[in-house]
Short mmCIF file of C-alpha atoms in Angstrom, two decimals:
data_model
loop_
_atom_site.label_atom_id
_atom_site.label_comp_id
_atom_site.label_asym_id
_atom_site.label_seq_id
_atom_site.Cartn_x
_atom_site.Cartn_y
_atom_site.Cartn_z
CA MET A 1 -86.58 15.57 -12.59
CA SER A 2 -85.15 19.40 -14.01
CA GLU A 3 -82.97 20.20 -16.90
CA ALA A 4 -80.27 21.18 -13.89
CA GLU A 5 -80.12 18.92 -12.46
CA ASP A 6 -80.45 16.16 -15.57
CA ARG A 7 -76.66 18.21 -16.73
CA LYS A 8 -75.31 17.29 -13.68
CA PRO A 9 -73.31 13.75 -14.20
CA ARG A 10 -73.20 10.44 -13.73
CA SER A 11 -71.54 7.68 -12.39
CA ASP A 12 -70.71 4.53 -15.08
CA GLU A 13 -73.49 3.11 -13.16
CA ALA A 14 -75.80 4.64 -13.32
CA ARG A 15 -74.76 5.95 -16.84
CA ALA A 16 -75.30 1.87 -17.46
CA THR A 17 -78.65 1.89 -15.31
CA PHE A 18 -80.57 4.84 -17.64
CA ASP A 19 -78.80 4.29 -20.36
CA PRO A 20 -78.58 0.51 -21.48
CA GLU A 21 -76.24 1.81 -24.65
CA ILE A 22 -73.74 3.03 -22.75
CA THR A 23 -71.50 0.13 -20.71
CA SER A 24 -67.94 0.39 -19.22
CA GLU A 25 -65.49 -2.48 -18.17
CA PHE A 26 -65.92 -2.09 -14.72
CA ALA A 27 -69.46 -2.26 -14.70
CA ILE A 28 -70.96 -4.67 -13.13
CA PRO A 29 -73.00 -7.35 -14.72
CA GLU A 30 -76.76 -7.66 -15.48
CA GLY A 31 -77.88 -10.69 -12.92
CA LEU A 32 -74.85 -10.68 -10.77
CA ALA A 33 -75.94 -10.26 -7.17
CA VAL A 34 -73.46 -8.83 -4.94
CA ALA A 35 -73.46 -8.76 -1.49
CA ARG A 36 -72.94 -5.22 0.16
CA GLY A 37 -71.82 -4.84 3.86
CA GLY A 38 -70.69 -2.28 5.64
CA GLU A 39 -67.27 -2.54 5.06
CA SER A 40 -64.33 -1.55 2.97
CA GLU A 41 -64.26 -4.02 -0.42
CA THR A 42 -60.98 -3.03 -0.62
CA THR A 43 -58.86 -5.88 0.64
CA SER A 44 -53.89 -5.71 0.76
CA GLU A 45 -51.80 -7.96 -0.18
CA PHE A 46 -50.72 -7.53 3.32
CA ALA A 47 -53.73 -8.13 4.89
CA VAL A 48 -54.08 -10.76 7.44
CA PRO A 49 -56.69 -13.92 5.55
CA LYS A 50 -60.08 -14.52 6.95
CA GLY A 51 -60.25 -17.23 9.71
CA LEU A 52 -56.79 -16.88 10.97
CA GLU A 53 -57.29 -13.90 12.97
CA SER A 54 -58.31 -16.45 15.66
CA ALA A 55 -54.97 -17.97 16.00
CA GLN A 56 -53.09 -13.89 16.88
CA PRO A 57 -53.29 -13.29 20.38
CA GLU A 58 -55.59 -10.72 21.03
CA SER A 59 -53.48 -8.64 23.26
CA GLU A 60 -50.81 -8.85 20.63
CA PRO A 61 -51.02 -5.20 18.26
CA GLU A 62 -50.12 -5.66 14.79
CA GLY A 63 -46.69 -6.94 13.70
CA SER A 64 -43.98 -4.23 11.95
CA ALA A 65 -40.80 -4.96 11.09
CA PHE A 66 -39.49 -2.86 13.16
CA ASN A 67 -40.62 -4.97 16.46
CA THR A 68 -38.90 -6.76 18.48
CA PRO A 69 -39.57 -10.50 17.53
CA ARG A 70 -40.92 -12.43 20.71
CA THR A 71 -38.47 -14.42 20.40
CA TYR A 72 -35.98 -11.39 21.37
CA SER A 73 -34.14 -12.42 24.46
CA VAL A 74 -31.45 -8.78 26.39
CA LYS A 75 -29.27 -11.03 27.54
CA ASP A 76 -28.85 -13.29 24.50
CA ALA A 77 -28.44 -10.59 22.38
CA PRO A 78 -25.05 -9.44 20.87
CA ALA A 79 -22.97 -7.11 20.79
CA ALA A 80 -23.72 -3.58 18.84
CA PHE A 81 -22.05 -3.49 15.54
CA THR A 82 -20.54 -6.44 16.20
CA PRO A 83 -20.87 -10.03 13.44
CA ALA A 84 -21.76 -12.95 14.40
CA THR A 85 -19.25 -14.56 14.22
CA GLY A 86 -17.36 -11.59 16.31
CA VAL A 87 -14.59 -9.57 16.11
CA PRO A 88 -11.95 -10.61 18.40
CA MET A 89 -10.51 -7.25 20.59
CA LEU A 90 -7.93 -5.48 19.32
CA THR A 91 -5.21 -4.08 22.69
CA LEU A 92 -3.70 -1.16 22.25
CA VAL A 93 -0.86 -0.68 24.06
CA THR A 94 -0.27 3.10 25.43
CA ASP A 95 3.74 2.61 25.66
CA ALA A 96 4.11 1.11 22.26
CA PRO A 97 5.23 3.62 19.06
CA TRP A 98 3.06 6.10 17.18
CA GLN A 99 3.40 3.57 14.53
CA ASP A 100 2.04 0.65 15.95
CA ARG A 101 -0.49 2.35 18.80
CA MET A 102 -2.17 3.98 14.34
CA ARG A 103 -1.67 1.41 13.45
CA THR A 104 -3.28 -0.18 16.10
CA MET A 105 -5.82 2.66 16.53
CA LEU A 106 -7.01 2.45 12.98
CA ARG A 107 -7.69 -1.46 12.16
CA MET A 108 -10.12 -1.24 14.88
CA PRO A 109 -13.85 -0.27 14.49
CA VAL A 110 -14.52 3.22 14.74
CA ALA A 111 -17.14 2.85 17.24
CA GLU A 112 -14.90 0.77 19.23
CA ARG A 113 -11.68 3.42 19.53
CA PRO A 114 -10.76 5.59 22.05
CA ALA A 115 -11.86 9.39 22.38
CA LEU A 116 -9.15 12.18 23.06
CA GLU A 117 -9.05 13.35 27.09
CA PRO A 118 -9.62 17.15 27.39
CA VAL A 119 -6.29 19.23 27.12
CA ALA A 120 -5.97 22.65 28.68
CA ARG A 121 -4.84 25.05 26.08
CA SER A 122 -3.26 28.60 26.50
CA GLU A 123 -5.59 30.09 23.89
CA ASP A 124 -9.04 30.06 23.19
CA GLU A 125 -9.50 27.44 20.11
CA GLY A 126 -6.32 25.83 19.32
CA PRO A 127 -5.91 25.60 15.42
CA ALA A 128 -8.39 25.76 12.51
CA VAL A 129 -9.18 23.02 11.03
CA PRO A 130 -8.41 23.85 8.08
CA ARG A 131 -4.78 24.05 8.39
CA VAL A 132 -4.36 20.78 10.49
CA LEU A 133 -5.71 18.46 8.00
CA ASP A 134 -3.39 20.66 5.14
CA LEU A 135 -0.40 20.14 7.38
CA THR A 136 -1.43 15.84 7.68
CA LEU A 137 -1.66 15.79 3.61
CA ARG A 138 1.00 17.24 3.12
CA ILE A 139 3.06 14.81 5.47
CA GLY A 140 1.13 12.58 3.80
CA GLU A 141 1.84 13.26 0.40
CA LEU A 142 5.99 12.90 1.02
CA LEU A 143 5.43 9.70 3.02
CA LEU A 144 3.24 8.50 0.18
CA ALA A 145 5.67 9.98 -2.60
CA GLY A 146 8.85 7.39 -0.40
CA GLY A 147 7.50 4.84 -1.35
CA GLU A 148 5.85 4.18 2.24
CA GLY A 149 2.66 1.77 2.41
CA ALA A 150 -0.82 3.04 2.04
CA GLU A 151 -1.37 1.43 6.24
CA ASP A 152 2.30 3.67 7.42
CA VAL A 153 1.09 6.84 5.21
CA GLU A 154 -2.49 6.35 7.63
CA ALA A 155 -1.35 6.04 10.53
CA ALA A 156 1.25 8.54 10.31
CA MET A 157 -1.98 10.76 8.93
CA PHE A 158 -3.93 9.15 11.78
CA ALA A 159 -1.05 9.86 14.05
CA VAL A 160 -0.56 13.67 13.58
CA CYS A 161 -4.86 14.57 13.31
CA ARG A 162 -5.67 13.24 16.98
CA SER A 163 -2.06 15.06 18.12
CA TYR A 164 -3.36 18.23 17.65
CA GLY A 165 -7.11 17.22 18.14
CA LEU A 166 -8.99 16.55 15.82
CA ASP A 167 -10.33 13.95 17.23
CA ARG A 168 -12.87 11.96 14.49
CA CYS A 169 -10.84 12.19 11.63
CA GLU A 170 -10.37 9.39 8.46
CA PRO A 171 -8.07 9.11 5.83
CA THR A 172 -8.28 7.57 3.18
CA VAL A 173 -4.77 6.30 0.88
CA THR A 174 -4.83 5.14 -2.56
CA PHE A 175 -2.31 5.23 -5.23
CA THR A 176 -2.41 8.17 -6.07
CA LEU A 177 -4.46 10.88 -4.34
CA LEU A 178 -4.53 11.37 -0.16
CA SER A 179 -8.06 12.31 1.05
CA ILE A 180 -9.61 13.11 4.02
CA THR A 181 -12.29 14.19 6.40
CA TYR A 182 -13.04 15.35 10.62
CA GLN A 183 -16.68 14.99 11.84
CA PRO A 184 -16.99 17.86 14.45
CA SER A 185 -19.79 16.77 15.57
CA LEU A 186 -23.03 14.44 14.94
CA VAL A 187 -24.77 17.63 13.67
CA GLU A 188 -22.09 19.62 12.00
CA ASP A 189 -20.87 19.66 8.40
CA PRO A 190 -18.40 17.32 7.62
CA VAL A 191 -14.76 18.60 6.10
CA THR A 192 -12.93 17.26 3.58
CA ALA A 193 -9.39 18.00 1.97
CA SER A 194 -7.84 16.54 -0.57
CA ARG A 195 -4.23 16.17 -2.20
CA THR A 196 -2.82 14.25 -4.74
CA VAL A 197 0.29 13.16 -5.57
CA ARG A 198 1.54 13.20 -9.56
CA ARG A 199 5.48 12.51 -8.43
CA ARG A 200 6.74 10.50 -6.70
CA GLY A 201 11.18 10.66 -5.72
CA THR A 202 13.62 8.08 -3.81
CA ASP A 203 14.86 10.51 -1.08
CA TYR A 204 15.34 7.84 2.93
CA THR A 205 16.67 10.62 3.89
CA ARG A 206 14.00 13.13 3.20
CA LEU A 207 11.30 10.02 4.35
CA ALA A 208 13.67 9.71 7.87
CA ALA A 209 12.75 14.07 8.01
CA VAL A 210 9.42 12.54 8.26
CA PHE A 211 9.11 10.39 10.18
CA ARG A 212 10.96 12.10 13.09
CA LEU A 213 8.52 15.59 12.25
CA VAL A 214 5.84 12.69 13.24
CA ASP A 215 7.31 11.77 16.33
CA ASP A 216 7.57 15.20 18.09
CA ILE A 217 3.89 16.08 17.17
CA THR A 218 2.88 12.98 19.04
CA ASP A 219 5.40 13.16 21.78
CA PRO A 220 2.48 15.24 24.41
CA GLU A 221 5.78 16.93 25.73
CA THR A 222 6.86 17.80 22.79
CA HIS A 223 4.00 20.24 22.21
CA LEU A 224 5.18 21.48 19.16
CA SER A 225 3.23 24.29 17.28
CA LEU A 226 1.02 24.13 14.26
CA GLU A 227 3.56 26.95 12.29
CA GLU A 228 6.75 25.04 14.15
CA ALA A 229 5.86 21.90 11.89
CA TYR A 230 4.86 23.89 8.82
CA ARG A 231 8.59 25.23 9.40
CA ARG A 232 10.48 21.12 9.76
CA LEU A 233 8.31 20.25 7.18
CA ALA A 234 8.86 23.62 5.13
CA GLU A 235 13.09 23.04 5.13
CA MET A 236 12.83 19.58 4.63
CA ARG A 237 11.33 20.29 0.11
CA ARG A 238 14.07 22.32 0.76
CA ASN A 239 16.67 20.07 1.55
CA ARG A 240 19.13 18.61 -0.90
CA HIS A 241 19.62 14.57 -1.88
CA PRO A 242 23.12 13.94 0.75
CA TYR A 243 24.43 12.23 -2.61
CA PRO A 244 25.67 14.33 -5.69
CA GLY A 245 24.46 12.73 -9.37
CA TRP A 246 28.12 11.08 -9.81
CA ALA A 247 28.11 9.27 -7.15
CA LEU A 248 24.55 7.75 -7.80
CA THR A 249 25.93 7.46 -11.17
CA MET A 250 28.64 5.97 -8.56
CA ALA A 251 27.16 3.07 -6.71
CA SER A 252 24.75 2.31 -9.96
CA GLY A 253 27.79 0.76 -11.40
CA GLY A 254 28.74 -1.18 -8.11
CA LEU A 255 25.23 -2.60 -7.61
CA ALA A 256 25.42 -4.47 -11.01
CA GLY A 257 29.68 -5.48 -10.62
CA ALA A 258 28.20 -6.97 -6.90
CA ALA A 259 24.77 -8.59 -7.63
CA SER A 260 27.78 -9.95 -10.88
CA VAL A 261 30.11 -11.41 -8.63
CA LEU A 262 27.64 -13.10 -7.53
CA VAL A 263 26.46 -14.67 -9.18
CA GLY A 264 29.76 -16.35 -10.70
CA GLY A 265 31.80 -13.21 -11.95
CA ASP A 266 35.80 -12.69 -12.01
CA ALA A 267 37.21 -9.08 -12.05
CA ILE A 268 37.36 -8.76 -16.01
CA VAL A 269 33.37 -9.49 -15.07
CA PHE A 270 33.38 -6.84 -12.20
CA VAL A 271 33.94 -4.22 -13.83
CA ALA A 272 32.37 -4.19 -17.70
CA ALA A 273 29.38 -4.94 -15.67
CA ALA A 274 29.35 -1.75 -13.54
CA LEU A 275 31.54 0.26 -17.47
CA GLY A 276 27.38 -1.45 -18.36
CA ALA A 277 24.82 -0.02 -15.42
CA MET A 278 27.02 4.12 -15.39
CA LEU A 279 25.85 4.17 -19.92
CA GLY A 280 22.28 2.69 -18.77
CA ASP A 281 22.15 5.33 -15.86
CA ARG A 282 23.06 8.19 -17.96
CA LEU A 283 21.04 7.47 -20.20
CA ALA A 284 17.69 7.32 -18.55
CA TRP A 285 18.95 10.80 -16.93
CA LEU A 286 19.49 11.77 -20.67
CA LEU A 287 16.02 10.44 -21.60
CA ALA A 288 13.80 11.82 -17.94
CA GLY A 289 15.30 15.58 -18.40
CA ARG A 290 13.28 15.50 -21.57
CA GLY A 291 10.00 14.17 -20.00
CA LEU A 292 9.96 10.74 -21.31
CA PRO A 293 8.26 8.32 -18.55
CA GLU A 294 10.02 6.13 -16.20
CA PHE A 295 8.88 3.18 -18.76
CA TYR A 296 11.06 4.31 -21.43
CA GLN A 297 14.00 4.77 -19.45
CA PHE A 298 13.94 1.54 -17.58
CA THR A 299 13.65 0.02 -21.31
CA VAL A 300 16.94 1.85 -22.35
CA ALA A 301 18.65 1.10 -19.43
CA ALA A 302 18.62 -2.23 -19.98
CA MET A 303 20.45 -2.38 -23.88
CA PRO A 304 23.89 -0.79 -22.01
CA PRO A 305 23.86 -4.47 -19.55
CA ALA A 306 22.84 -6.99 -22.37
CA ALA A 307 24.84 -4.92 -25.00
CA ILE A 308 28.02 -5.25 -24.13
CA GLY A 309 27.06 -9.22 -22.60
CA VAL A 310 26.92 -9.99 -25.81
CA ALA A 311 30.01 -8.26 -27.34
CA PHE A 312 31.59 -10.89 -25.09
CA ALA A 313 29.45 -13.71 -26.58
CA LEU A 314 30.43 -12.45 -30.00
CA ALA A 315 33.71 -11.62 -29.85
CA ASN A 316 34.78 -15.31 -28.23
CA VAL A 317 36.59 -13.60 -25.47
CA ASP A 318 36.76 -15.96 -21.52
CA VAL A 319 34.95 -14.59 -19.57
CA LYS A 320 30.58 -15.02 -18.14
CA ALA A 321 29.56 -12.35 -20.06
CA SER A 322 26.08 -14.00 -19.27
CA ALA A 323 26.67 -12.66 -15.51
CA VAL A 324 27.10 -9.65 -17.21
CA VAL A 325 24.13 -8.57 -18.49
CA THR A 326 22.41 -10.10 -14.91
CA GLY A 327 24.80 -8.54 -12.94
CA GLY A 328 23.23 -4.68 -14.80
CA LEU A 329 19.51 -6.41 -14.79
CA PHE A 330 20.08 -6.58 -10.19
CA ALA A 331 20.06 -2.47 -11.15
CA LEU A 332 16.64 -1.82 -12.37
CA LEU A 333 14.77 -4.47 -10.79
CA PRO A 334 11.92 -2.54 -9.04
CA GLY A 335 12.17 -4.35 -5.73
CA ARG A 336 11.34 -0.63 -3.64
CA ALA A 337 8.01 -0.33 -5.39
CA LEU A 338 7.25 -4.62 -5.16
CA VAL A 339 8.12 -5.82 -1.61
CA ALA A 340 4.83 -1.59 -0.98
CA GLY A 341 2.95 -3.71 -3.28
CA VAL A 342 2.73 -6.67 -1.79
CA GLN A 343 3.00 -5.00 2.47
CA ASP A 344 -0.12 -3.07 0.96
CA GLY A 345 -1.90 -6.00 -0.62
CA LEU A 346 -1.30 -7.35 2.78
CA THR A 347 -2.75 -5.38 4.81
CA GLY A 348 -5.90 -5.01 3.26
CA PHE A 349 -5.34 -2.36 0.65
CA TYR A 350 -6.25 -3.73 -2.42
CA ILE A 351 -6.70 -0.67 -5.04
CA THR A 352 -3.23 0.81 -3.91
CA ALA A 353 -2.30 -2.77 -4.03
CA SER A 354 -2.50 -2.95 -7.63
CA ALA A 355 -1.41 0.28 -8.37
CA ARG A 356 1.57 -1.30 -7.25
CA LEU A 357 2.26 -4.63 -8.42
CA LEU A 358 0.70 -3.05 -12.61
CA GLU A 359 3.67 -0.06 -11.94
CA VAL A 360 6.14 -2.70 -11.25
CA MET A 361 5.20 -5.11 -14.24
CA TYR A 362 5.44 -2.22 -16.99
CA PHE A 363 8.49 -1.68 -15.11
CA PHE A 364 9.79 -5.52 -15.89
CA VAL A 365 7.94 -5.01 -19.27
CA ALA A 366 10.01 -1.85 -19.84
CA ILE A 367 13.51 -4.64 -18.71
CA VAL A 368 11.80 -7.14 -21.06
CA ILE A 369 11.91 -5.07 -24.13
CA GLY A 370 15.21 -3.20 -23.30
CA VAL A 371 17.07 -6.86 -22.22
CA LEU A 372 15.23 -8.64 -25.79
CA THR A 373 15.79 -6.18 -28.02
CA VAL A 374 19.57 -6.97 -27.80
CA LEU A 375 20.06 -10.38 -26.90
CA TYR A 376 17.23 -10.82 -30.41
CA PHE A 377 19.86 -9.59 -32.51
CA GLY A 378 22.22 -11.34 -30.75
CA VAL A 379 21.76 -14.15 -31.85
CA GLN A 380 20.59 -13.47 -35.14
CA VAL A 381 24.06 -12.10 -35.73
CA GLY A 382 25.60 -15.79 -34.35
CA GLY A 383 25.53 -15.01 -31.02
CA GLU A 384 27.12 -18.20 -28.53
CA LEU A 385 24.05 -17.30 -25.07
CA ASN A 386 24.39 -20.29 -22.65
CA PRO A 387 20.83 -20.52 -21.06
CA ASP A 388 21.47 -23.40 -18.84
CA ALA A 389 24.57 -21.11 -17.45
CA ALA A 390 22.35 -21.19 -14.40
CA LEU A 391 22.49 -24.07 -12.74
CA ASN A 392 26.08 -23.60 -12.54
CA ILE A 393 26.09 -20.48 -10.27
CA GLN A 394 30.03 -22.02 -7.96
CA SER A 395 29.51 -21.28 -4.60
CA ARG A 396 31.98 -18.47 -2.68
CA PRO A 397 30.83 -17.69 0.15
CA VAL A 398 33.69 -15.27 1.92
CA LEU A 399 33.36 -13.35 -1.94
CA GLN A 400 29.79 -13.35 -2.13
CA ILE A 401 28.84 -12.01 0.85
CA LEU A 402 31.68 -9.64 0.73
CA ALA A 403 29.61 -8.36 -2.94
CA SER A 404 26.17 -8.73 -0.92
CA MET A 405 27.24 -5.82 1.86
CA VAL A 406 29.08 -4.01 -1.52
CA LEU A 407 25.44 -4.77 -3.40
CA SER A 408 23.14 -3.35 0.11
CA LEU A 409 25.82 -0.40 0.51
CA THR A 410 25.46 0.92 -2.70
CA PHE A 411 22.23 0.11 -3.27
CA ALA A 412 21.46 2.45 -0.21
CA VAL A 413 22.47 4.78 -2.09
CA LEU A 414 20.88 4.89 -4.71
CA LEU A 415 18.59 5.34 -2.53
CA GLN A 416 19.55 8.38 -1.36
CA GLN A 417 19.40 7.09 2.36
CA GLU A 418 21.20 9.17 5.32
CA ARG A 419 25.50 7.53 6.39
CA SER A 420 24.16 7.28 9.52
CA THR A 421 21.87 4.07 7.71
CA VAL A 422 24.16 2.92 5.43
CA LEU A 423 26.00 1.03 7.41
CA TRP A 424 23.29 -1.36 9.14
CA VAL A 425 21.64 -1.90 6.29
CA THR A 426 25.19 -3.43 5.13
CA LEU A 427 25.52 -5.07 7.73
CA ASN A 428 22.27 -6.50 7.19
CA GLY A 429 21.91 -7.11 3.44
CA GLY A 430 25.28 -9.43 4.13
CA VAL A 431 23.40 -11.67 7.05
CA ALA A 432 20.57 -12.53 4.25
CA TRP A 433 23.13 -13.54 2.13
CA SER A 434 24.55 -15.67 4.53
CA VAL A 435 21.54 -17.37 5.65
CA TYR A 436 20.08 -17.96 2.22
CA GLY A 437 23.95 -19.39 1.33
CA ALA A 438 23.08 -21.37 4.11
CA LEU A 439 19.75 -23.18 3.10
CA ARG A 440 20.48 -22.46 -0.66
CA TYR A 441 23.84 -23.98 -1.05
CA THR A 442 24.56 -26.53 2.52
CA ALA A 443 21.34 -27.74 3.00
CA ASP A 444 19.80 -27.88 -0.84
CA ILE A 445 16.46 -26.46 0.93
CA SER A 446 14.37 -25.24 -2.54
CA PRO A 447 15.16 -20.49 -3.92
CA VAL A 448 11.99 -19.86 -2.61
CA ALA A 449 12.01 -20.96 0.50
CA SER A 450 15.37 -19.67 1.16
CA THR A 451 14.80 -16.61 -0.35
CA ALA A 452 11.49 -15.88 1.80
CA VAL A 453 13.14 -17.19 5.63
CA ALA A 454 16.10 -14.81 4.39
CA ALA A 455 13.37 -11.68 3.81
CA GLY A 456 11.49 -12.51 6.51
CA LEU A 457 15.41 -11.67 8.67
CA VAL A 458 15.84 -8.69 6.81
CA GLY A 459 12.23 -7.20 7.54
CA LEU A 460 12.97 -8.63 11.27
CA PHE A 461 16.11 -6.33 11.64
CA GLY A 462 14.68 -4.04 9.87
CA GLN A 463 11.53 -2.81 11.97
CA LEU A 464 13.94 -3.69 14.81
CA LEU A 465 16.46 -1.01 14.44
CA ALA A 466 13.85 1.55 12.65
CA ARG A 467 12.15 0.77 16.61
CA TYR A 468 15.86 1.42 18.18
CA GLN A 469 15.65 4.95 15.80
CA PHE A 470 12.61 5.35 16.04
CA ALA A 471 11.82 5.95 12.28
CA SER A 472 10.79 4.09 9.11
CA ALA A 473 11.88 1.04 9.30
CA LEU A 474 11.85 0.76 5.06
CA PRO A 475 15.99 2.56 5.11
CA TYR A 476 16.61 -0.39 6.84
CA THR A 477 15.37 -3.37 5.03
CA THR A 478 14.69 -2.00 0.92
CA ALA A 479 18.37 -2.05 -0.18
CA ALA A 480 19.67 -5.29 2.44
CA ILE A 481 16.84 -7.66 -0.02
CA GLY A 482 19.34 -6.45 -2.79
CA PRO A 483 21.22 -9.88 -3.06
CA LEU A 484 17.84 -12.05 -3.20
CA LEU A 485 16.32 -9.95 -5.77
CA PRO A 486 15.85 -12.73 -8.82
CA GLY A 487 18.37 -11.13 -11.56
CA SER A 488 19.37 -15.00 -13.26
CA ALA A 489 16.36 -16.64 -13.21
CA THR A 490 14.82 -12.65 -14.81
CA TYR A 491 18.05 -13.08 -17.69
CA PHE A 492 17.84 -15.93 -18.45
CA GLY A 493 14.19 -16.19 -18.49
CA LEU A 494 14.82 -13.69 -21.33
CA LEU A 495 17.36 -15.35 -22.84
CA SER A 496 15.46 -18.46 -23.60
CA ILE A 497 12.49 -17.03 -25.25
CA ALA A 498 15.22 -15.51 -28.05
CA GLN A 499 16.53 -18.03 -28.25
CA SER A 500 13.28 -19.64 -28.63
CA GLN A 501 13.08 -21.62 -25.71
CA VAL A 502 9.40 -20.38 -25.07
CA ASP A 503 8.18 -22.80 -22.72
CA LYS A 504 11.95 -22.78 -20.89
CA GLY A 505 11.75 -18.90 -20.03
CA LEU A 506 8.57 -19.45 -19.75
CA VAL A 507 9.17 -21.22 -16.23
CA SER A 508 12.44 -19.44 -15.76
CA LEU A 509 10.50 -15.93 -15.57
CA ALA A 510 7.55 -17.66 -13.61
CA GLN A 511 10.27 -18.70 -10.73
CA ALA A 512 11.65 -15.00 -11.30
CA VAL A 513 8.40 -13.76 -9.91
CA SER A 514 7.97 -16.50 -7.58
CA LEU A 515 11.56 -15.02 -6.14
CA ALA A 516 10.22 -11.61 -5.93
CA MET A 517 6.81 -13.47 -4.43
CA ALA A 518 8.98 -14.28 -1.40
CA ILE A 519 11.03 -11.65 -0.75
CA ALA A 520 7.69 -9.40 -0.54
CA ILE A 521 6.09 -11.39 1.88
CA GLY A 522 9.00 -12.14 4.43
CA VAL A 523 9.96 -8.67 4.46
CA ASN A 524 6.41 -8.05 5.31
CA LEU A 525 6.34 -11.40 8.03
CA GLY A 526 9.03 -10.17 9.63
CA SER A 527 7.26 -7.26 10.39
CA GLU A 528 4.71 -7.90 11.52
CA ILE A 529 6.30 -10.77 13.82
CA SER A 530 8.39 -7.84 15.45
CA ARG A 531 5.56 -5.47 16.53
CA LEU A 532 3.95 -8.31 17.80
CA THR A 533 5.87 -10.02 19.71
CA LEU A 534 8.99 -7.27 20.90
CA ARG A 535 8.27 -3.99 22.09
CA ILE A 536 11.51 -3.10 22.31
CA GLY A 537 12.07 1.04 21.69
CA SER A 538 8.28 1.81 23.09
CA ALA A 539 10.24 2.15 26.62
CA GLY A 540 13.01 4.50 27.94
CA LYS A 541 13.24 7.95 25.46
CA ARG A 542 9.59 8.60 25.48
CA ARG A 543 6.64 7.17 28.29
CA ALA A 544 3.35 8.46 26.86
CA ALA A 545 0.25 9.06 29.67
CA LYS A 546 -2.19 7.05 28.62
CA ARG A 547 -4.60 8.27 26.28
CA THR A 548 -3.15 10.99 25.86
CA ARG A 549 -2.49 13.96 23.15
CA GLY A 550 -2.03 11.63 20.07
CA PHE A 551 -3.29 8.50 21.96
#
């Protein structure tokens, strides 16, 4: 062997053979005979064990996780993209209002949504996609900031996009963020735009104008251009509120006075509750002008009515001090946010519902802090306030029905509703209290059940009125639930806690929460029943062609 061959590297086996001092842990021990064959020595845990090959038919190819099983039959196969339990088929009604059509399409699987039919256009191409998405987001921002539910906002955004020819679009709404994605085709990059809602306001006049704009955009006979839609949207933002500041302050006083009459107050109590609510409203406006958060505004606004009630108790004036405090609380309870939060939860928007209910909880805690602070000092200085007065509310049907109508009317003014809707919501509030009084005082039904039934009728009638006007249902329902708000249960729960009767106070507060949930669920259920069974407002005014623009 030459020196060159000696310098070549050798394997471990060769080294172990020729050099006995060098060993390896992988070397075959001496004396162990290993059978060597022509096949590869490598094995795999996925290899078929020896002796099992005969059980497998020779004609069947090697199995794979992506191959069709032998027991599969095309005839017995389930429908594509369908769970094992099946998905109920939703029916599209072409002559329904756009809210119902878009809501139905949003609840359908994406693969089952009807595609847009091509529309003849005067120009070669339609409006630019970014401008359509921007208009859609601006409309959704006004609706969400005005208190609309997340599903209704998504339905409006979906309707605007489809009306301008954007078929494959998906809107997403959370408590503060709006986003929309448009997929031009399966091979093109998606276009996504978003917008943040930082400020919320209560202006149902603007909300109604936005609904009319969406209604005109979705109407195939109007052919509203993108420039015209932008112009109308700018006009809505520039328009002033329909009621001045002094009218809102007077309305808050009238609301508190009417609420005090509902729980047994007289003329003196009416005036005292109205003064307390107006003073609290002005203090809240002062804090808002200084930029303080709404939490502190609610805390300060709840103090004057409670202070006036404690003052009556300290002066031993023969008036119902509890009615003064209860009336002042009615103007502060966040009924609008509560209804919207429960509605979002019932329709599957759990993130938005959680955020809205958390907002309601913060407002409620602010009211609790403001009232408890005043009541605690009032009890410490000898004020005699009776928590058992909640059981002695007198039944005065005619006066209470009139008071409920005044309460709904003033509530509508506070919500900045259009003057044409104030009369309808006033009547709806009177009907709500009439049903509640008949069930609660005449039939002796529990207050929670009576409240739920009355709120259900409010939602039903509000949805019917909205269908006649092709508008949002909020202006016809939110103010009408004012007489049903649990102001007295809230006050007496706080009073019991201030008097160290914590268990009794928690029971009363739990009843207040139950009443609030009954209101929200009843309103939503009434609205859903009207959509499910009635088609009022869908024909006569506008009848769109089947599967045309916006559908």
